[in-house]
Amino acid sequence: MTRQEFLAGLDDAVSLPVGTLQGSEQLEDLENWDSMAMVSFIALADSHNGKQLSVKQIGQCKTVAELLQLAQVEE
Amino acid sequence: MHASIAGIEYVLPEQALTTASLAAEFPDWDVEKIDSKTGIHTRPVAAPDQCASDLAELAARKLFERGLVKPEEVDFVLFCTQTPDHFLPPSACLLQHRLGIPVTAGAFDFNLGSSGYVYGLGLAEGLIATGQATTILLLTGDTYSKFIHPKDKSVRTIFGDSGTATLVRAVEQPALGPFLYGTDGRGGPNLTVPAGAMRQPHSPETAREYGDDSGNVRSLDNLYMNGAEIFTFTLQAVPASVNGLLAKAGLTADEIDLFVFHQPNRYMLEHLRKKMKLPAEKVPVTIEHCANTVSGSVPIVLKHAGLDGKLQPGSRILLAGFGVGYSWGATLLRWNQLATV
């Protein structure tokens, strides 16, 4: 999965039009970054490389870029 | 002798919580999004005076009314529930009396959630194979709705109440197994009703409401689910148990005709199906009108698979349940000439 595809998946997870998220966004500013979106992110990361993330690690992320880093999505 | 399923019935309460009524209650919430992700449109909710045992009793009576078995033939009652009538006596004992089952029958409750049906079949196989029983009523029933705070959207959207009854009879040829079980109690706090039993009895303090980051409200007396942690557990446990069971049976996924999984929600099921590279037609989803019924979900899917003509003599069906505990279990079911839903 490319970075663009991963971001498109995250757009969908937080109910934004595809192409909205770029990486620098603060998670606390995303209205729909909730438990359902977190589940979608876990699924995206699993589909990307089979990496299973800990919920604690996800909770420590402050930005979209940190989520991408955690999921090991290449720049 | 061995255990074989010889009939399945289920009952949903008449009252239901629809997505439309959730949308009316929470106008600022994207209920349609939740609806499309969970795949759940209707959540059956037990009446205030209706217990899990009442639903299981109705399901058992449907088996009797079909003439599949008479109450006097039953020599064991297994009741899987996490919402019994009382701390004691066991609801299974009350059901023995209410259903007119002989006093010579054995009966007990066992407390499991979504893995419960597989465990129940395992218990039934053990009882029959060792000559302790021949005709077993395997009942499941739960009313999680009674634990759910009305302002907790995270669980109110997911769970539904139900009762199921499965007739298990002794047959000569093995129809169930092998079995694979798993337990990881570290996950206990991720799906729990923390208070109300002995560890933390109900008190004004446990009834105190608190809010979470998503605006949900609950108290320690209510059901709490950490959905992200449960999903993470599921991603690890389900493929591992399916692959482990197939290895134990010396089979490949291609040799399985149907995969009947517990139904947490459509999104999780779809992701698991794709992760395990299983074709959609082999993984039925029956969640739209009954929601996540915990231990009821596997027999409900099995019932519908039978009604849809997907269970034929010789069919190999893989059953897998996973959830609260954490607890998981999987088994293979060989549909035979005697088997019916």
Coordinates of C-alpha atoms in Angstrom, one line a residue:
Chain A
M1 CA 0.0 0.0 0.0
T2 CA 1.4 3.4 -1.0
R3 CA 1.4 6.4 1.4
Q4 CA -1.3 7.9 -0.8
E5 CA -3.5 4.8 -0.6
F6 CA -3.0 4.6 3.2
L7 CA -3.9 8.3 3.6
A8 CA -7.0 7.6 1.4
G9 CA -8.0 4.8 3.8
L10 CA -7.5 7.1 6.8
D11 CA -9.7 9.8 5.0
D12 CA -12.4 7.2 4.8
A13 CA -11.9 6.2 8.4
V14 CA -12.5 9.7 9.7
S15 CA -15.3 10.5 7.1
L16 CA -13.3 13.0 5.0
P17 CA -13.2 13.3 1.2
V18 CA -10.3 11.2 -0.3
G19 CA -7.2 13.4 -0.7
T20 CA -7.9 15.6 2.4
L21 CA -5.3 14.2 4.9
Q22 CA -1.7 15.0 4.1
G23 CA 0.1 14.0 7.3
S24 CA 0.6 17.1 9.3
E25 CA -2.9 17.1 10.8
Q26 CA -3.3 16.9 14.6
L27 CA -5.5 13.9 15.6
E28 CA -7.3 15.9 18.2
D29 CA -8.5 18.3 15.5
L30 CA -10.1 15.5 13.5
E31 CA -13.8 15.4 14.6
N32 CA -14.2 11.7 13.7
W33 CA -11.0 10.3 15.1
D34 CA -12.8 8.0 17.5
S35 CA -12.7 4.3 18.5
M36 CA -14.3 3.3 15.2
A37 CA -11.7 5.2 13.3
M38 CA -9.0 3.6 15.4
V39 CA -10.3 0.2 14.5
S40 CA -10.2 1.2 10.8
F41 CA -6.5 2.3 11.3
I42 CA -5.6 -1.0 12.9
A43 CA -7.2 -2.8 9.9
L44 CA -5.3 -0.6 7.5
A45 CA -2.0 -1.3 9.2
D46 CA -2.8 -5.0 9.2
S47 CA -3.6 -4.9 5.5
H48 CA -0.5 -2.8 4.7
N49 CA 2.1 -5.2 6.1
G50 CA 0.4 -7.5 8.6
K51 CA 1.8 -5.5 11.5
Q52 CA -0.3 -5.6 14.6
L53 CA -0.2 -2.5 16.5
S54 CA -0.8 -2.0 20.2
V55 CA -3.6 0.3 21.1
K56 CA -1.4 2.0 23.7
Q57 CA 1.1 2.9 20.9
I58 CA -1.8 4.3 18.8
G59 CA -3.0 6.3 21.8
Q60 CA 0.5 8.0 22.0
C61 CA 0.3 9.3 18.4
K62 CA -0.5 13.0 18.1
T63 CA -0.5 13.5 14.4
V64 CA -1.4 11.6 11.2
A65 CA 2.3 11.5 10.3
E66 CA 3.0 9.6 13.6
L67 CA 0.2 7.1 12.7
L68 CA 1.9 6.5 9.3
Q69 CA 5.3 6.1 11.0
L70 CA 3.8 3.6 13.5
A71 CA 2.3 1.6 10.6
Q72 CA 5.6 1.7 8.8
V73 CA 4.2 3.5 5.8
E74 CA 7.1 4.7 3.7
E75 CA 7.4 8.4 2.7
Chain B
M1 CA -21.1 -42.7 20.5
H2 CA -20.6 -39.2 19.3
A3 CA -22.5 -35.9 19.4
S4 CA -24.4 -34.5 16.4
I5 CA -26.5 -31.4 15.9
A6 CA -30.1 -32.5 15.3
G7 CA -31.9 -29.2 15.3
I8 CA -31.4 -25.5 16.0
E9 CA -34.0 -22.8 16.9
Y10 CA -33.5 -19.2 18.1
V11 CA -35.6 -16.4 19.4
L12 CA -35.1 -12.7 19.3
P13 CA -37.1 -10.3 21.6
E14 CA -40.0 -8.5 19.9
Q15 CA -38.6 -5.0 20.9
A16 CA -35.7 -3.7 18.8
L17 CA -33.5 -0.7 18.6
T18 CA -33.2 0.4 15.0
T19 CA -30.6 2.7 13.4
A20 CA -33.3 5.2 12.8
S21 CA -34.2 5.4 16.5
L22 CA -30.4 5.8 17.4
A23 CA -30.2 8.6 14.8
A24 CA -33.1 10.4 16.5
E25 CA -31.5 10.0 19.9
F26 CA -28.1 11.1 18.8
P27 CA -28.7 13.8 16.1
D28 CA -25.1 15.0 16.1
W29 CA -23.7 11.5 15.5
D30 CA -23.0 10.0 12.1
V31 CA -25.2 7.0 12.7
E32 CA -25.4 6.1 9.0
K33 CA -21.6 5.6 9.0
I34 CA -21.8 3.3 12.0
D35 CA -24.7 1.4 10.4
S36 CA -22.7 0.8 7.2
K37 CA -19.6 -0.2 9.0
T38 CA -21.2 -2.5 11.6
G39 CA -23.7 -3.9 9.1
I40 CA -26.3 -3.8 11.9
H41 CA -29.7 -2.2 11.3
T42 CA -31.7 -3.7 14.2
R43 CA -30.7 -4.6 17.7
P44 CA -33.1 -6.9 19.5
V45 CA -33.7 -5.7 23.1
A46 CA -35.3 -7.9 25.8
A47 CA -38.3 -6.5 27.6
P48 CA -37.7 -5.3 31.2
D49 CA -39.1 -8.5 32.7
Q50 CA -37.6 -10.8 30.1
C51 CA -34.5 -12.7 31.0
A52 CA -32.0 -14.6 28.9
S53 CA -33.5 -17.9 30.3
D54 CA -36.9 -16.8 29.0
L55 CA -35.5 -16.4 25.5
A56 CA -33.6 -19.8 25.7
E57 CA -36.8 -21.4 27.0
L58 CA -38.8 -20.1 24.0
A59 CA -36.2 -21.4 21.6
A60 CA -36.3 -24.8 23.3
R61 CA -40.1 -24.9 23.1
K62 CA -39.7 -24.3 19.3
L63 CA -37.6 -27.5 19.1
F64 CA -40.3 -29.4 21.0
E65 CA -43.1 -27.9 18.9
R66 CA -41.4 -29.1 15.7
G67 CA -41.5 -32.6 17.2
L68 CA -37.7 -33.0 17.0
V69 CA -37.5 -34.1 20.6
K70 CA -39.8 -34.5 23.6
P71 CA -38.9 -32.9 26.9
E72 CA -38.9 -36.4 28.6
E73 CA -36.1 -37.5 26.2
V74 CA -33.6 -34.8 27.3
D75 CA -31.0 -36.1 29.7
F76 CA -28.8 -33.0 29.9
V77 CA -29.2 -29.2 29.8
L78 CA -26.2 -27.0 29.1
F79 CA -27.0 -23.3 29.4
C80 CA -24.4 -20.8 28.2
T81 CA -25.2 -17.4 29.7
Q82 CA -23.5 -14.3 31.2
T83 CA -26.9 -12.9 32.3
P84 CA -28.5 -15.5 34.5
D85 CA -31.7 -15.0 36.4
H86 CA -29.9 -15.1 39.7
F87 CA -26.4 -15.6 41.2
L88 CA -27.9 -18.8 42.4
P89 CA -29.6 -21.2 41.6
P90 CA -28.2 -21.9 38.1
S91 CA -30.7 -20.9 35.4
A92 CA -30.2 -24.3 33.8
C93 CA -31.9 -25.9 36.8
L94 CA -34.8 -23.5 36.6
L95 CA -35.1 -24.3 32.8
Q96 CA -35.1 -28.1 33.5
H97 CA -38.3 -27.5 35.6
R98 CA -39.9 -25.0 33.3
L99 CA -39.4 -27.1 30.2
G100 CA -40.7 -30.3 31.9
I101 CA -37.4 -32.1 31.5
P102 CA -37.0 -35.2 33.8
V103 CA -35.4 -34.7 37.2
T104 CA -32.9 -37.4 36.2
A105 CA -31.3 -35.0 33.8
G106 CA -28.1 -33.2 34.5
A107 CA -28.1 -29.4 34.1
F108 CA -25.6 -26.5 34.6
D109 CA -24.8 -23.0 33.5
F110 CA -21.5 -22.0 32.0
N111 CA -20.3 -18.5 31.7
L112 CA -18.8 -17.7 28.3
G113 CA -19.6 -15.2 25.6
S114 CA -18.9 -15.5 21.9
S115 CA -16.8 -18.6 22.3
G116 CA -19.6 -20.3 24.3
Y117 CA -21.3 -22.3 21.5
V118 CA -18.1 -24.1 20.5
Y119 CA -17.4 -24.9 24.1
G120 CA -20.9 -26.1 24.5
L121 CA -20.5 -28.5 21.6
G122 CA -17.2 -29.7 23.1
L123 CA -19.0 -30.4 26.4
A124 CA -21.8 -32.2 24.6
E125 CA -19.3 -34.4 22.7
G126 CA -17.6 -35.2 25.9
L127 CA -20.8 -36.1 27.7
I128 CA -22.0 -38.3 24.9
A129 CA -18.7 -40.0 24.1
T130 CA -18.3 -41.0 27.7
G131 CA -21.8 -42.3 28.0
Q132 CA -23.0 -39.7 30.4
A133 CA -25.8 -38.4 28.2
T134 CA -27.5 -39.1 24.9
T135 CA -29.9 -36.2 24.2
I136 CA -28.6 -32.8 25.1
L137 CA -30.3 -29.4 25.0
L138 CA -27.5 -26.9 24.4
L139 CA -29.0 -23.5 25.2
T140 CA -27.5 -20.0 24.8
G141 CA -29.1 -16.8 26.1
D142 CA -27.9 -13.3 26.9
T143 CA -29.4 -9.9 27.5
Y144 CA -26.4 -7.6 27.3
S145 CA -28.9 -4.8 26.8
K146 CA -29.6 -4.8 30.5
F147 CA -25.9 -4.0 31.2
I148 CA -25.7 -1.2 28.6
H149 CA -26.0 2.5 29.7
P150 CA -28.4 4.2 27.3
K151 CA -25.8 6.9 26.6
D152 CA -23.1 4.5 25.7
K153 CA -23.2 4.4 21.9
S154 CA -20.0 2.3 21.6
V155 CA -21.9 -0.8 22.8
R156 CA -25.5 0.1 22.2
T157 CA -24.9 0.0 18.5
I158 CA -23.3 -3.4 18.5
F159 CA -25.1 -5.9 20.8
G160 CA -28.4 -7.7 20.5
D161 CA -30.3 -10.0 22.9
S162 CA -31.2 -13.6 21.9
G163 CA -31.9 -17.1 23.0
T164 CA -31.0 -20.3 21.1
A165 CA -31.6 -24.0 21.5
T166 CA -29.6 -26.7 19.8
L167 CA -30.6 -30.4 20.1
V168 CA -27.5 -32.6 20.3
R169 CA -28.1 -36.3 19.8
A170 CA -25.9 -39.4 20.1
V171 CA -24.8 -40.8 16.7
E172 CA -22.3 -43.6 15.8
Q173 CA -20.1 -41.7 13.4
P174 CA -18.1 -38.6 14.7
A175 CA -19.7 -35.4 13.5
L176 CA -17.8 -32.9 15.6
G177 CA -14.1 -32.2 16.1
P178 CA -11.3 -31.8 16.5
F179 CA -11.7 -28.9 18.9
L180 CA -9.2 -26.1 19.5
Y181 CA -9.5 -23.8 22.5
G182 CA -7.7 -20.8 23.8
T183 CA -7.8 -18.4 26.7
D184 CA -6.0 -15.2 27.6
G185 CA -7.3 -13.6 30.8
R186 CA -5.1 -10.5 30.3
G187 CA -7.9 -9.3 28.0
G188 CA -10.5 -9.6 30.7
P189 CA -10.7 -5.8 31.4
N190 CA -11.3 -5.0 27.7
L191 CA -14.9 -6.4 27.6
T192 CA -16.4 -6.4 31.1
V193 CA -19.1 -5.4 33.5
P194 CA -16.7 -4.4 36.3
A195 CA -19.1 -4.2 39.3
G196 CA -22.1 -6.0 40.6
A197 CA -20.6 -9.4 41.6
M198 CA -18.3 -10.3 44.5
R199 CA -15.1 -8.6 43.4
Q200 CA -16.7 -5.2 43.4
P201 CA -20.3 -5.4 44.7
H202 CA -22.9 -2.9 43.5
S203 CA -22.8 0.4 45.5
P204 CA -23.6 4.1 45.1
E205 CA -20.0 4.5 44.0
T206 CA -20.1 1.9 41.3
A207 CA -23.3 3.5 40.0
R208 CA -21.6 6.9 39.6
E209 CA -21.6 7.8 35.9
Y210 CA -18.5 9.0 34.0
G211 CA -17.9 10.1 30.4
D212 CA -15.2 9.0 28.0
D213 CA -13.4 10.8 25.2
S214 CA -16.0 9.9 22.6
G215 CA -18.9 11.3 24.7
N216 CA -20.2 8.0 25.9
V217 CA -21.5 7.7 29.4
R218 CA -21.4 4.6 31.7
S219 CA -20.7 3.5 35.2
L220 CA -18.9 0.5 36.7
D221 CA -22.2 -1.3 36.8
N222 CA -22.4 -1.1 32.9
L223 CA -20.9 -3.0 30.1
Y224 CA -17.6 -1.6 28.9
M225 CA -15.8 -2.6 25.7
N226 CA -12.5 -1.4 24.4
G227 CA -13.3 -2.0 20.7
A228 CA -9.7 -1.4 19.4
E229 CA -8.2 -3.8 21.9
I230 CA -10.8 -6.5 21.0
F231 CA -10.1 -6.0 17.3
T232 CA -6.4 -6.4 17.9
F233 CA -7.0 -9.6 19.8
T234 CA -9.3 -10.9 17.1
L235 CA -6.7 -10.2 14.3
Q236 CA -4.3 -12.5 16.1
A237 CA -6.5 -15.1 17.6
V238 CA -8.9 -15.9 14.8
P239 CA -6.5 -16.7 11.9
A240 CA -4.3 -18.6 14.4
S241 CA -7.1 -20.7 15.6
V242 CA -8.5 -21.4 12.2
N243 CA -5.1 -22.4 10.9
G244 CA -4.4 -24.4 14.0
L245 CA -7.6 -26.3 13.7
L246 CA -7.1 -27.0 10.0
A247 CA -3.6 -28.3 10.8
K248 CA -5.0 -30.5 13.6
A249 CA -7.5 -31.9 11.2
G250 CA -5.1 -32.3 8.4
L251 CA -7.2 -30.2 6.1
T252 CA -6.8 -27.0 4.0
A253 CA -9.2 -24.1 3.9
D254 CA -10.2 -25.1 0.4
E255 CA -11.6 -28.4 1.8
I256 CA -14.0 -26.4 4.1
D257 CA -17.4 -25.7 2.7
L258 CA -18.5 -23.0 5.1
F259 CA -16.9 -20.9 7.8
V260 CA -19.3 -20.0 10.5
F261 CA -17.7 -17.3 12.6
H262 CA -19.0 -15.4 15.6
Q263 CA -20.5 -12.1 14.3
P264 CA -18.9 -9.1 16.1
N265 CA -19.8 -6.7 13.3
R266 CA -19.5 -6.7 9.5
Y267 CA -16.4 -4.6 9.3
M268 CA -14.3 -6.9 11.5
L269 CA -15.7 -10.0 9.8
E270 CA -14.9 -8.6 6.3
H271 CA -11.4 -7.7 7.4
L272 CA -10.8 -11.2 8.9
R273 CA -12.2 -12.9 5.8
K274 CA -9.9 -10.9 3.5
K275 CA -6.9 -11.5 5.8
M276 CA -7.5 -15.2 5.7
K277 CA -8.2 -15.1 1.9
L278 CA -11.6 -16.8 2.2
P279 CA -14.2 -16.3 -0.5
A280 CA -17.2 -14.2 0.6
E281 CA -19.7 -17.0 -0.3
K282 CA -18.1 -19.3 2.3
V283 CA -18.3 -16.8 5.2
P284 CA -22.0 -16.0 5.8
V285 CA -22.9 -12.8 7.7
T286 CA -26.1 -12.8 9.6
I287 CA -26.0 -9.6 11.6
E288 CA -28.3 -7.1 10.0
H289 CA -31.4 -7.9 12.1
C290 CA -29.9 -9.6 15.2
A291 CA -26.7 -7.6 15.9
N292 CA -23.9 -9.2 17.9
T293 CA -25.7 -11.8 20.0
V294 CA -22.5 -13.1 21.7
S295 CA -22.9 -16.9 22.3
G296 CA -26.0 -16.9 20.1
S297 CA -24.3 -15.8 16.9
V298 CA -22.8 -19.1 15.8
P299 CA -26.0 -21.1 16.0
I300 CA -28.0 -18.3 14.4
V301 CA -25.7 -18.2 11.4
L302 CA -25.8 -22.0 11.3
K303 CA -29.6 -22.0 11.3
H304 CA -29.7 -19.5 8.4
A305 CA -27.1 -21.4 6.5
G306 CA -29.3 -24.5 6.8
L307 CA -32.4 -22.7 5.7
D308 CA -30.5 -21.3 2.7
G309 CA -29.5 -24.8 1.7
K310 CA -25.8 -24.3 2.4
L311 CA -25.6 -27.4 4.7
Q312 CA -25.7 -30.7 2.8
P313 CA -24.8 -34.2 4.0
G314 CA -21.1 -34.4 3.9
S315 CA -20.5 -30.6 4.2
R316 CA -17.6 -29.6 6.3
I317 CA -18.2 -26.5 8.4
L318 CA -15.7 -24.7 10.5
L319 CA -17.2 -23.0 13.6
A320 CA -15.2 -20.3 15.4
G321 CA -16.2 -18.2 18.4
F322 CA -14.0 -15.5 20.0
G323 CA -14.4 -12.7 22.4
V324 CA -15.0 -11.9 26.1
G325 CA -12.4 -13.4 28.4
Y326 CA -10.5 -13.4 26.1
S327 CA -11.7 -16.8 25.2
W328 CA -11.8 -18.5 21.8
G329 CA -12.7 -21.9 20.4
A330 CA -13.0 -23.6 17.0
T331 CA -14.3 -26.9 15.8
L332 CA -15.2 -28.8 12.6
L333 CA -18.7 -29.9 12.0
R334 CA -19.5 -32.7 9.5
W335 CA -23.1 -32.4 8.4
N336 CA -24.7 -35.9 8.3
Q337 CA -27.9 -37.5 7.2
L338 CA -29.4 -37.0 10.7
A339 CA -28.3 -33.4 11.1
T340 CA -30.9 -30.7 10.6
V341 CA -31.4 -27.1 11.6

